[in-house]
PDB file of C-alpha atoms in Angstrom:
ATOM      1  CA  MET A 192      10.058  25.435 -48.947  1.00 40.00           C
ATOM      2  CA  LEU A 193      13.742  26.164 -48.276  1.00 43.00           C
ATOM      3  CA  ALA A 194      12.872  29.390 -46.472  1.00 46.00           C
ATOM      4  CA  GLY A 195      10.985  27.339 -43.885  1.00 43.00           C
ATOM      5  CA  ALA A 196       7.663  29.165 -44.057  1.00 44.00           C
ATOM      6  CA  PRO A 197       5.554  26.243 -45.333  1.00 46.00           C
ATOM      7  CA  LEU A 198       7.209  23.883 -42.862  1.00 42.00           C
ATOM      8  CA  ALA A 199       6.565  25.981 -39.769  1.00 43.00           C
ATOM      9  CA  ALA A 200       3.183  24.363 -39.108  1.00 43.00           C
ATOM     10  CA  HIS A 201       4.566  20.820 -39.142  1.00 47.00           C
ATOM     11  CA  ALA A 202       6.047  19.127 -36.086  1.00 48.00           C
ATOM     12  CA  HIS A 203       9.033  17.849 -38.040  1.00 54.00           C
ATOM     13  CA  GLY A 204       9.507  21.046 -40.035  1.00 56.00           C
ATOM     14  CA  GLN A 205      12.965  21.836 -38.685  1.00 64.00           C
ATOM     15  CA  GLU A 206      14.191  18.299 -39.412  1.00 68.00           C
ATOM     16  CA  VAL A 207      12.889  18.423 -42.965  1.00 70.00           C
ATOM     17  CA  LEU A 208      14.425  21.849 -43.443  1.00 75.00           C
ATOM     18  CA  ALA A 209      17.821  20.626 -42.222  1.00 75.00           C
ATOM     19  CA  MET A 210      17.621  17.689 -44.633  1.00 75.00           C
ATOM     20  CA  ALA A 211      16.682  19.933 -47.535  1.00 77.00           C
ATOM     21  CA  TYR A 212      19.607  22.250 -46.789  1.00 82.00           C
ATOM     22  CA  ALA A 213      21.979  19.280 -46.545  1.00 80.00           C
ATOM     23  CA  GLN A 214      20.743  18.009 -49.908  1.00 81.00           C
ATOM     24  CA  VAL A 215      21.232  21.432 -51.525  1.00 85.00           C
ATOM     25  CA  ALA A 216      24.742  21.687 -50.074  1.00 86.00           C
ATOM     26  CA  VAL A 217      25.723  18.253 -51.385  1.00 84.00           C
ATOM     27  CA  VAL A 218      24.377  19.000 -54.856  1.00 82.00           C
ATOM     28  CA  ALA A 219      26.285  22.304 -54.860  1.00 86.00           C
ATOM     29  CA  VAL A 220      29.495  20.491 -53.905  1.00 84.00           C
ATOM     30  CA  CYS A 221      28.918  17.938 -56.695  1.00 81.00           C
ATOM     31  CA  LEU A 222      28.434  20.696 -59.251  1.00 81.00           C
ATOM     32  CA  LEU A 223      31.436  22.702 -58.057  1.00 84.00           C
ATOM     33  CA  LEU A 224      33.664  19.639 -58.189  1.00 80.00           C
ATOM     34  CA  ALA A 225      32.419  18.702 -61.654  1.00 78.00           C
ATOM     35  CA  TRP A 226      33.070  22.163 -63.053  1.00 81.00           C
ATOM     36  CA  TRP A 227      36.338  23.152 -61.384  1.00 83.00           C
ATOM     37  CA  VAL A 228      38.358  19.991 -60.724  1.00 77.00           C
ATOM     38  CA  PRO A 229      40.406  19.367 -63.889  1.00 76.00           C
ATOM     39  CA  PRO A 230      40.193  15.539 -63.945  1.00 71.00           C
ATOM     40  CA  LEU A 231      36.403  15.718 -63.671  1.00 72.00           C
ATOM     41  CA  ARG A 232      35.836  18.312 -66.390  1.00 73.00           C
ATOM     42  CA  GLY A 233      35.798  15.755 -69.179  1.00 75.00           C
ATOM     43  CA  ALA A 234      32.900  13.908 -67.579  1.00 79.00           C
ATOM     44  CA  ARG A 235      31.075  16.821 -65.996  1.00 80.00           C
ATOM     45  CA  TRP A 236      27.701  16.011 -67.538  1.00 82.00           C
ATOM     46  CA  TRP A 237      27.989  12.425 -66.353  1.00 81.00           C
ATOM     47  CA  ALA A 238      28.715  13.779 -62.871  1.00 81.00           C
ATOM     48  CA  VAL A 239      25.619  15.975 -63.026  1.00 82.00           C
ATOM     49  CA  LEU A 240      23.451  13.077 -64.204  1.00 84.00           C
ATOM     50  CA  GLY A 241      24.886  10.810 -61.517  1.00 85.00           C
ATOM     51  CA  CYS A 242      24.276  13.433 -58.863  1.00 83.00           C
ATOM     52  CA  ALA A 243      20.674  13.872 -60.028  1.00 83.00           C
ATOM     53  CA  ALA A 244      20.155  10.110 -59.972  1.00 84.00           C
ATOM     54  CA  GLY A 245      21.603  10.008 -56.472  1.00 84.00           C
ATOM     55  CA  VAL A 246      19.201  12.721 -55.335  1.00 82.00           C
ATOM     56  CA  MET A 247      16.257  10.753 -56.698  1.00 82.00           C
ATOM     57  CA  VAL A 248      17.456   7.528 -55.065  1.00 81.00           C
ATOM     58  CA  ALA A 249      18.043   9.323 -51.766  1.00 79.00           C
ATOM     59  CA  TRP A 250      14.602  10.897 -51.616  1.00 77.00           C
ATOM     60  CA  GLY A 251      12.958   7.671 -52.751  1.00 76.00           C
ATOM     61  CA  ARG A 252      14.790   5.784 -50.024  1.00 74.00           C
ATOM     62  CA  VAL A 253      14.093   8.416 -47.365  1.00 72.00           C
ATOM     63  CA  LEU A 254      10.383   8.571 -48.167  1.00 71.00           C
ATOM     64  CA  ASP A 255      10.243   4.775 -47.901  1.00 68.00           C
ATOM     65  CA  LEU A 256      11.862   4.666 -44.448  1.00 61.00           C
ATOM     66  CA  PRO A 257       9.624   4.208 -41.420  1.00 65.00           C
ATOM     67  CA  ARG A 258       8.719   7.341 -39.501  1.00 60.00           C
ATOM     68  CA  GLN A 259      10.791   6.265 -36.491  1.00 57.00           C
ATOM     69  CA  SER A 260      13.918   5.820 -38.572  1.00 64.00           C
ATOM     70  CA  HIS A 261      17.096   7.250 -37.125  1.00 70.00           C
ATOM     71  CA  ALA A 262      17.923  10.778 -38.291  1.00 70.00           C
ATOM     72  CA  ALA A 263      21.557   9.828 -38.943  1.00 74.00           C
ATOM     73  CA  GLU A 264      20.478   7.123 -41.392  1.00 76.00           C
ATOM     74  CA  ILE A 265      18.277   9.579 -43.266  1.00 74.00           C
ATOM     75  CA  MET A 266      21.036  12.191 -43.398  1.00 77.00           C
ATOM     76  CA  ALA A 267      23.538   9.583 -44.587  1.00 79.00           C
ATOM     77  CA  TRP A 268      21.257   8.641 -47.481  1.00 78.00           C
ATOM     78  CA  LEU A 269      20.720  12.283 -48.402  1.00 79.00           C
ATOM     79  CA  VAL A 270      24.420  13.139 -48.303  1.00 81.00           C
ATOM     80  CA  LEU A 271      26.072  10.007 -49.671  1.00 82.00           C
ATOM     81  CA  ALA A 272      23.692   9.014 -52.476  1.00 83.00           C
ATOM     82  CA  PRO A 273      24.355  12.069 -54.707  1.00 84.00           C
ATOM     83  CA  LEU A 274      28.111  11.855 -54.135  1.00 82.00           C
ATOM     84  CA  LEU A 275      28.190   8.132 -54.877  1.00 83.00           C
ATOM     85  CA  GLY A 276      25.968   8.619 -57.918  1.00 84.00           C
ATOM     86  CA  ALA A 277      28.252  11.298 -59.314  1.00 82.00           C
ATOM     87  CA  ALA A 278      31.383   9.262 -58.579  1.00 82.00           C
ATOM     88  CA  GLY A 279      29.894   6.176 -60.210  1.00 84.00           C
ATOM     89  CA  ALA A 280      28.836   8.059 -63.312  1.00 83.00           C
ATOM     90  CA  VAL A 281      32.258   9.684 -63.690  1.00 81.00           C
ATOM     91  CA  ALA A 282      33.992   6.334 -63.235  1.00 83.00           C
ATOM     92  CA  TRP A 283      31.709   4.756 -65.831  1.00 83.00           C
ATOM     93  CA  ALA A 284      32.393   7.591 -68.284  1.00 80.00           C
ATOM     94  CA  ARG A 285      36.172   7.284 -67.796  1.00 78.00           C
ATOM     95  CA  ILE A 286      36.085   3.513 -68.296  1.00 81.00           C
ATOM     96  CA  ARG A 287      33.959   3.953 -71.383  1.00 77.00           C
ATOM     97  CA  ARG A 288      36.294   6.633 -72.736  1.00 74.00           C
ATOM     98  CA  GLY A 289      39.291   4.368 -72.092  1.00 74.00           C
ATOM     99  CA  ARG A 290      37.704   1.516 -74.046  1.00 65.00           C
ATOM    100  CA  ASP A 291      36.941   3.763 -76.993  1.00 60.00           C
ATOM    101  CA  GLY A 292      40.528   5.013 -77.065  1.00 57.00           C
ATOM    102  CA  ARG A 293      39.660   8.674 -76.532  1.00 54.00           C
TER     103      ARG A 293
END
């Protein structure tokens, strides 16, 4: 699908392809940040789970939007949901770790 071949026959194929690439780029950024930024290393698996949850929420929200929905709104959901999910999961893990005294 990411190569664009199956989407070539559809009228909105290029839009869907751009959204898929944006989603892949955001997930890659989440993973890179979780693995290489020292403060995030302790909660990297929470960041990955939060990012995955954000991806699911984003696609669920995008598929529920009306067909005439604005492209910027769709792209905002696809880009921000994984980042917010990862940030929320890392914050939750740090708060939890602070309460446990670790």
